[in-house]
mmCIF file with all atom_site columns, C-alpha atoms in Angstrom:
data_model
loop_
_atom_site.group_PDB
_atom_site.id
_atom_site.type_symbol
_atom_site.label_atom_id
_atom_site.label_alt_id
_atom_site.label_comp_id
_atom_site.label_asym_id
_atom_site.label_entity_id
_atom_site.label_seq_id
_atom_site.pdbx_PDB_ins_code
_atom_site.Cartn_x
_atom_site.Cartn_y
_atom_site.Cartn_z
_atom_site.occupancy
_atom_site.B_iso_or_equiv
_atom_site.pdbx_formal_charge
_atom_site.auth_seq_id
_atom_site.auth_comp_id
_atom_site.auth_asym_id
_atom_site.auth_atom_id
_atom_site.pdbx_PDB_model_num
ATOM 1   C CA . MET M 1 1   ? 18.815 -28.782 -7.275  1.00 88.00 ? 1   MET M CA 1
ATOM 2   C CA . ILE M 1 2   ? 15.550 -27.933 -9.020  1.00 93.00 ? 2   ILE M CA 1
ATOM 3   C CA . ILE M 1 3   ? 14.648 -24.250 -9.165  1.00 96.00 ? 3   ILE M CA 1
ATOM 4   C CA . LEU M 1 4   ? 11.328 -22.713 -10.200 1.00 98.00 ? 4   LEU M CA 1
ATOM 5   C CA . ASP M 1 5   ? 11.378 -19.238 -11.688 1.00 98.00 ? 5   ASP M CA 1
ATOM 6   C CA . THR M 1 6   ? 8.429  -16.842 -11.527 1.00 98.00 ? 6   THR M CA 1
ATOM 7   C CA . GLY M 1 7   ? 6.568  -18.431 -14.447 1.00 98.00 ? 7   GLY M CA 1
ATOM 8   C CA . ALA M 1 8   ? 7.000  -21.941 -13.065 1.00 98.00 ? 8   ALA M CA 1
ATOM 9   C CA . THR M 1 9   ? 5.983  -20.739 -9.595  1.00 98.00 ? 9   THR M CA 1
ATOM 10  C CA . ARG M 1 10  ? 2.812  -19.185 -10.970 1.00 98.00 ? 10  ARG M CA 1
ATOM 11  C CA . ALA M 1 11  ? 2.085  -22.345 -12.933 1.00 97.00 ? 11  ALA M CA 1
ATOM 12  C CA . LEU M 1 12  ? 2.487  -24.495 -9.817  1.00 97.00 ? 12  LEU M CA 1
ATOM 13  C CA . ALA M 1 13  ? 0.183  -22.138 -7.916  1.00 98.00 ? 13  ALA M CA 1
ATOM 14  C CA . ASP M 1 14  ? -2.371 -22.393 -10.730 1.00 97.00 ? 14  ASP M CA 1
ATOM 15  C CA . GLY M 1 15  ? -2.406 -26.210 -10.632 1.00 96.00 ? 15  GLY M CA 1
ATOM 16  C CA . HIS M 1 16  ? -0.067 -27.075 -13.530 1.00 95.00 ? 16  HIS M CA 1
ATOM 17  C CA . LYS M 1 17  ? -0.517 -30.844 -13.758 1.00 93.00 ? 17  LYS M CA 1
ATOM 18  C CA . THR M 1 18  ? 3.120  -31.835 -14.353 1.00 93.00 ? 18  THR M CA 1
ATOM 19  C CA . LEU M 1 19  ? 4.503  -29.465 -11.712 1.00 95.00 ? 19  LEU M CA 1
ATOM 20  C CA . ASN M 1 20  ? 1.935  -30.688 -9.195  1.00 94.00 ? 20  ASN M CA 1
ATOM 21  C CA . LEU M 1 21  ? 2.981  -34.290 -9.898  1.00 92.00 ? 21  LEU M CA 1
ATOM 22  C CA . LEU M 1 22  ? 6.631  -33.314 -9.478  1.00 92.00 ? 22  LEU M CA 1
ATOM 23  C CA . ALA M 1 23  ? 5.953  -31.521 -6.175  1.00 94.00 ? 23  ALA M CA 1
ATOM 24  C CA . GLY M 1 24  ? 3.973  -34.501 -4.907  1.00 92.00 ? 24  GLY M CA 1
ATOM 25  C CA . ASN M 1 25  ? 6.647  -37.006 -5.934  1.00 91.00 ? 25  ASN M CA 1
ATOM 26  C CA . MET M 1 26  ? 9.386  -34.930 -4.337  1.00 91.00 ? 26  MET M CA 1
ATOM 27  C CA . ALA M 1 27  ? 7.425  -34.718 -1.081  1.00 90.00 ? 27  ALA M CA 1
ATOM 28  C CA . ARG M 1 28  ? 7.718  -38.503 -0.809  1.00 91.00 ? 28  ARG M CA 1
ATOM 29  C CA . THR M 1 29  ? 11.501 -38.483 -1.352  1.00 86.00 ? 29  THR M CA 1
ATOM 30  C CA . PRO M 1 30  ? 13.540 -37.318 1.657   1.00 81.00 ? 30  PRO M CA 1
ATOM 31  C CA . GLY M 1 31  ? 15.899 -34.491 0.812   1.00 81.00 ? 31  GLY M CA 1
ATOM 32  C CA . ASP M 1 32  ? 14.346 -33.653 -2.564  1.00 85.00 ? 32  ASP M CA 1
ATOM 33  C CA . LEU M 1 33  ? 13.093 -30.084 -2.664  1.00 92.00 ? 33  LEU M CA 1
ATOM 34  C CA . LEU M 1 34  ? 11.859 -27.554 -5.173  1.00 95.00 ? 34  LEU M CA 1
ATOM 35  C CA . ARG M 1 35  ? 13.564 -24.222 -4.552  1.00 96.00 ? 35  ARG M CA 1
ATOM 36  C CA . ILE M 1 36  ? 11.855 -20.929 -5.335  1.00 98.00 ? 36  ILE M CA 1
ATOM 37  C CA . PRO M 1 37  ? 14.095 -17.851 -5.309  1.00 98.00 ? 37  PRO M CA 1
ATOM 38  C CA . ALA M 1 38  ? 12.628 -15.290 -2.903  1.00 98.00 ? 38  ALA M CA 1
ATOM 39  C CA . LEU M 1 39  ? 12.327 -12.614 -5.584  1.00 98.00 ? 39  LEU M CA 1
ATOM 40  C CA . CYS M 1 40  ? 10.453 -15.038 -7.866  1.00 98.00 ? 40  CYS M CA 1
ATOM 41  C CA . LEU M 1 41  ? 8.012  -15.703 -5.038  1.00 98.00 ? 41  LEU M CA 1
ATOM 42  C CA . VAL M 1 42  ? 7.605  -11.947 -4.514  1.00 98.00 ? 42  VAL M CA 1
ATOM 43  C CA . GLN M 1 43  ? 6.897  -11.409 -8.224  1.00 98.00 ? 43  GLN M CA 1
ATOM 44  C CA . ALA M 1 44  ? 4.473  -14.344 -8.432  1.00 98.00 ? 44  ALA M CA 1
ATOM 45  C CA . GLU M 1 45  ? 2.540  -13.055 -5.401  1.00 98.00 ? 45  GLU M CA 1
ATOM 46  C CA . SER M 1 46  ? 2.473  -9.500  -6.801  1.00 98.00 ? 46  SER M CA 1
ATOM 47  C CA . GLU M 1 47  ? 0.925  -10.840 -10.038 1.00 97.00 ? 47  GLU M CA 1
ATOM 48  C CA . ASP M 1 48  ? -1.486 -13.312 -8.408  1.00 97.00 ? 48  ASP M CA 1
ATOM 49  C CA . GLU M 1 49  ? -2.806 -12.825 -4.885  1.00 97.00 ? 49  GLU M CA 1
ATOM 50  C CA . GLY M 1 50  ? -2.467 -16.056 -2.923  1.00 97.00 ? 50  GLY M CA 1
ATOM 51  C CA . ALA M 1 51  ? 0.106  -17.655 -5.241  1.00 98.00 ? 51  ALA M CA 1
ATOM 52  C CA . ALA M 1 52  ? 2.718  -17.717 -2.473  1.00 98.00 ? 52  ALA M CA 1
ATOM 53  C CA . ARG M 1 53  ? 0.346  -19.399 -0.050  1.00 98.00 ? 53  ARG M CA 1
ATOM 54  C CA . ARG M 1 54  ? -0.619 -22.038 -2.620  1.00 98.00 ? 54  ARG M CA 1
ATOM 55  C CA . VAL M 1 55  ? 2.954  -23.002 -3.539  1.00 98.00 ? 55  VAL M CA 1
ATOM 56  C CA . LEU M 1 56  ? 4.221  -22.925 0.047   1.00 97.00 ? 56  LEU M CA 1
ATOM 57  C CA . ALA M 1 57  ? 1.496  -25.424 0.965   1.00 96.00 ? 57  ALA M CA 1
ATOM 58  C CA . PHE M 1 58  ? 3.604  -28.092 -0.781  1.00 95.00 ? 58  PHE M CA 1
ATOM 59  C CA . SER M 1 59  ? 5.961  -29.696 1.729   1.00 94.00 ? 59  SER M CA 1
ATOM 60  C CA . SER M 1 60  ? 8.563  -30.133 -1.010  1.00 95.00 ? 60  SER M CA 1
ATOM 61  C CA . VAL M 1 61  ? 8.811  -26.373 -1.703  1.00 97.00 ? 61  VAL M CA 1
ATOM 62  C CA . VAL M 1 62  ? 11.364 -24.143 0.022   1.00 96.00 ? 62  VAL M CA 1
ATOM 63  C CA . VAL M 1 63  ? 12.321 -20.519 -0.539  1.00 98.00 ? 63  VAL M CA 1
ATOM 64  C CA . ASP M 1 64  ? 15.888 -19.636 -1.449  1.00 96.00 ? 64  ASP M CA 1
ATOM 65  C CA . ASP M 1 65  ? 16.600 -16.550 0.640   1.00 95.00 ? 65  ASP M CA 1
ATOM 66  C CA . LEU M 1 66  ? 18.079 -13.362 -0.724  1.00 95.00 ? 66  LEU M CA 1
ATOM 67  C CA . THR M 1 67  ? 21.287 -13.236 1.296   1.00 94.00 ? 67  THR M CA 1
ATOM 68  C CA . THR M 1 68  ? 23.667 -10.285 1.315   1.00 96.00 ? 68  THR M CA 1
ATOM 69  C CA . VAL M 1 69  ? 25.930 -11.898 -1.288  1.00 93.00 ? 69  VAL M CA 1
ATOM 70  C CA . ALA M 1 70  ? 22.926 -12.862 -3.399  1.00 95.00 ? 70  ALA M CA 1
ATOM 71  C CA . ALA M 1 71  ? 21.514 -9.319  -3.233  1.00 97.00 ? 71  ALA M CA 1
ATOM 72  C CA . VAL M 1 72  ? 24.770 -7.792  -4.469  1.00 97.00 ? 72  VAL M CA 1
ATOM 73  C CA . THR M 1 73  ? 25.171 -10.375 -7.227  1.00 96.00 ? 73  THR M CA 1
ATOM 74  C CA . VAL M 1 74  ? 21.531 -10.128 -8.345  1.00 98.00 ? 74  VAL M CA 1
ATOM 75  C CA . GLY M 1 75  ? 21.790 -6.329  -8.391  1.00 98.00 ? 75  GLY M CA 1
ATOM 76  C CA . THR M 1 76  ? 24.886 -6.561  -10.572 1.00 98.00 ? 76  THR M CA 1
ATOM 77  C CA . MET M 1 77  ? 23.122 -8.964  -12.953 1.00 97.00 ? 77  MET M CA 1
ATOM 78  C CA . VAL M 1 78  ? 20.137 -6.613  -13.249 1.00 98.00 ? 78  VAL M CA 1
ATOM 79  C CA . ARG M 1 79  ? 22.463 -3.667  -13.928 1.00 98.00 ? 79  ARG M CA 1
ATOM 80  C CA . ASP M 1 80  ? 24.339 -5.727  -16.545 1.00 97.00 ? 80  ASP M CA 1
ATOM 81  C CA . GLY M 1 81  ? 21.108 -6.449  -18.431 1.00 96.00 ? 81  GLY M CA 1
ATOM 82  C CA . TYR M 1 82  ? 20.346 -10.082 -17.591 1.00 95.00 ? 82  TYR M CA 1
ATOM 83  C CA . GLY M 1 83  ? 16.700 -9.249  -16.823 1.00 95.00 ? 83  GLY M CA 1
ATOM 84  C CA . GLY M 1 84  ? 14.531 -8.205  -13.925 1.00 97.00 ? 84  GLY M CA 1
ATOM 85  C CA . SER M 1 85  ? 15.333 -8.898  -10.304 1.00 97.00 ? 85  SER M CA 1
ATOM 86  C CA . ASP M 1 86  ? 13.251 -12.088 -10.186 1.00 97.00 ? 86  ASP M CA 1
ATOM 87  C CA . ARG M 1 87  ? 14.872 -13.559 -13.298 1.00 97.00 ? 87  ARG M CA 1
ATOM 88  C CA . CYS M 1 88  ? 18.328 -12.629 -12.035 1.00 97.00 ? 88  CYS M CA 1
ATOM 89  C CA . HIS M 1 89  ? 17.644 -14.223 -8.641  1.00 98.00 ? 89  HIS M CA 1
ATOM 90  C CA . ALA M 1 90  ? 16.619 -17.447 -10.446 1.00 97.00 ? 90  ALA M CA 1
ATOM 91  C CA . LEU M 1 91  ? 19.785 -17.228 -12.519 1.00 96.00 ? 91  LEU M CA 1
ATOM 92  C CA . TYR M 1 92  ? 21.867 -16.665 -9.376  1.00 95.00 ? 92  TYR M CA 1
ATOM 93  C CA . CYS M 1 93  ? 20.290 -19.725 -7.739  1.00 95.00 ? 93  CYS M CA 1
ATOM 94  C CA . ALA M 1 94  ? 21.191 -21.826 -10.780 1.00 93.00 ? 94  ALA M CA 1
ATOM 95  C CA . LEU M 1 95  ? 24.893 -20.953 -10.491 1.00 89.00 ? 95  LEU M CA 1
ATOM 96  C CA . PRO M 1 96  ? 27.188 -23.544 -8.879  1.00 84.00 ? 96  PRO M CA 1
ATOM 97  C CA . ARG M 1 97  ? 27.319 -23.277 -5.078  1.00 78.00 ? 97  ARG M CA 1
ATOM 98  C CA . ALA M 1 98  ? 29.393 -25.002 -2.433  1.00 75.00 ? 98  ALA M CA 1
ATOM 99  C CA . GLU M 1 99  ? 26.365 -26.232 -0.480  1.00 75.00 ? 99  GLU M CA 1
ATOM 100 C CA . PHE M 1 100 ? 24.863 -28.076 -3.469  1.00 75.00 ? 100 PHE M CA 1
ATOM 101 C CA . THR M 1 101 ? 26.579 -30.741 -5.498  1.00 73.00 ? 101 THR M CA 1
ATOM 102 C CA . GLY M 1 102 ? 25.506 -31.656 -8.973  1.00 77.00 ? 102 GLY M CA 1
ATOM 103 C CA . MET M 1 103 ? 23.863 -29.598 -11.657 1.00 83.00 ? 103 MET M CA 1
ATOM 104 C CA . SER M 1 104 ? 20.998 -27.201 -11.062 1.00 90.00 ? 104 SER M CA 1
ATOM 105 C CA . ILE M 1 105 ? 17.930 -27.373 -13.281 1.00 93.00 ? 105 ILE M CA 1
ATOM 106 C CA . LEU M 1 106 ? 15.849 -24.254 -13.769 1.00 96.00 ? 106 LEU M CA 1
ATOM 107 C CA . LEU M 1 107 ? 12.176 -24.910 -14.554 1.00 96.00 ? 107 LEU M CA 1
ATOM 108 C CA . THR M 1 108 ? 10.633 -22.081 -16.527 1.00 96.00 ? 108 THR M CA 1
ATOM 109 C CA . ASP M 1 109 ? 7.944  -21.129 -18.978 1.00 95.00 ? 109 ASP M CA 1
ATOM 110 C CA . ARG M 1 110 ? 10.493 -19.038 -20.930 1.00 93.00 ? 110 ARG M CA 1
ATOM 111 C CA . GLU M 1 111 ? 13.675 -20.990 -21.721 1.00 92.00 ? 111 GLU M CA 1
ATOM 112 C CA . ASP M 1 112 ? 14.837 -18.263 -24.117 1.00 91.00 ? 112 ASP M CA 1
ATOM 113 C CA . ALA M 1 113 ? 14.971 -15.723 -21.251 1.00 92.00 ? 113 ALA M CA 1
ATOM 114 C CA . TYR M 1 114 ? 18.148 -17.267 -19.830 1.00 93.00 ? 114 TYR M CA 1
ATOM 115 C CA . PRO M 1 115 ? 21.679 -17.111 -21.236 1.00 91.00 ? 115 PRO M CA 1
ATOM 116 C CA . PRO M 1 116 ? 23.401 -20.113 -22.814 1.00 90.00 ? 116 PRO M CA 1
ATOM 117 C CA . GLY M 1 117 ? 24.990 -22.476 -20.317 1.00 88.00 ? 117 GLY M CA 1
ATOM 118 C CA . VAL M 1 118 ? 22.088 -22.411 -17.870 1.00 91.00 ? 118 VAL M CA 1
ATOM 119 C CA . VAL M 1 119 ? 20.248 -25.736 -17.787 1.00 92.00 ? 119 VAL M CA 1
ATOM 120 C CA . THR M 1 120 ? 16.610 -24.808 -18.318 1.00 94.00 ? 120 THR M CA 1
ATOM 121 C CA . VAL M 1 121 ? 13.600 -27.047 -18.856 1.00 94.00 ? 121 VAL M CA 1
ATOM 122 C CA . ASP M 1 122 ? 10.338 -25.738 -20.245 1.00 95.00 ? 122 ASP M CA 1
ATOM 123 C CA . ILE M 1 123 ? 7.523  -26.696 -17.881 1.00 95.00 ? 123 ILE M CA 1
ATOM 124 C CA . ASP M 1 124 ? 5.369  -27.652 -20.874 1.00 92.00 ? 124 ASP M CA 1
ATOM 125 C CA . SER M 1 125 ? 7.948  -29.806 -22.641 1.00 89.00 ? 125 SER M CA 1
ATOM 126 C CA . PRO M 1 126 ? 6.732  -33.350 -23.263 1.00 80.00 ? 126 PRO M CA 1
ATOM 127 C CA . GLY M 1 127 ? 9.753  -34.944 -21.600 1.00 71.00 ? 127 GLY M CA 1
ATOM 128 C CA . MET M 1 128 ? 9.762  -32.903 -18.392 1.00 70.00 ? 128 MET M CA 1
ATOM 129 C CA . LEU M 1 129 ? 8.962  -35.891 -16.174 1.00 59.00 ? 129 LEU M CA 1
ATOM 130 C CA . GLY M 1 130 ? 10.568 -38.433 -18.478 1.00 58.00 ? 130 GLY M CA 1
ATOM 131 C CA . PHE M 1 131 ? 7.426  -39.022 -20.536 1.00 52.00 ? 131 PHE M CA 1
ATOM 132 C CA . HIS M 1 132 ? 7.492  -38.656 -24.315 1.00 44.00 ? 132 HIS M CA 1
#
C-alpha cells in the first residue's frame, strides 16, 4: 500500500513530476491505488484551496477514511506526541492492517518526521521511481 502524507498530497496537487508519473502509472494497473489519509487531505485543502479537487481527479487516488478505531488511535498518537492529527493519521495508515498484505510505503516530503520502523520515501529522492 502506498500512502501520501500531507506534504506528498500537496506536491501531487501542485504537479510534482514524479508523483504525477506514479499516479498515472498506477491508474493503468488494476488494483494499484495511492491512499491519502482523510486528515492529510483536510490539511492539504486547508493550506491550498482546490488541492483536494486536484488530487481526487486522479483515478488512482482514494481517501483512507477516519473510522472510529482510527479516530481513537490517531487521537492517542497525537496526545502521545507523535505529531499533528494529519501526520498521525498517515502513521496510522502505515501500520499493518488485516485488509492489506505486504508492507506499506509512506511517501512524504519530511522523512525525519516519522519514527524509526516506518518505511518512508522522500518524494524528491532520486530513486523514488527506480531511477538513479
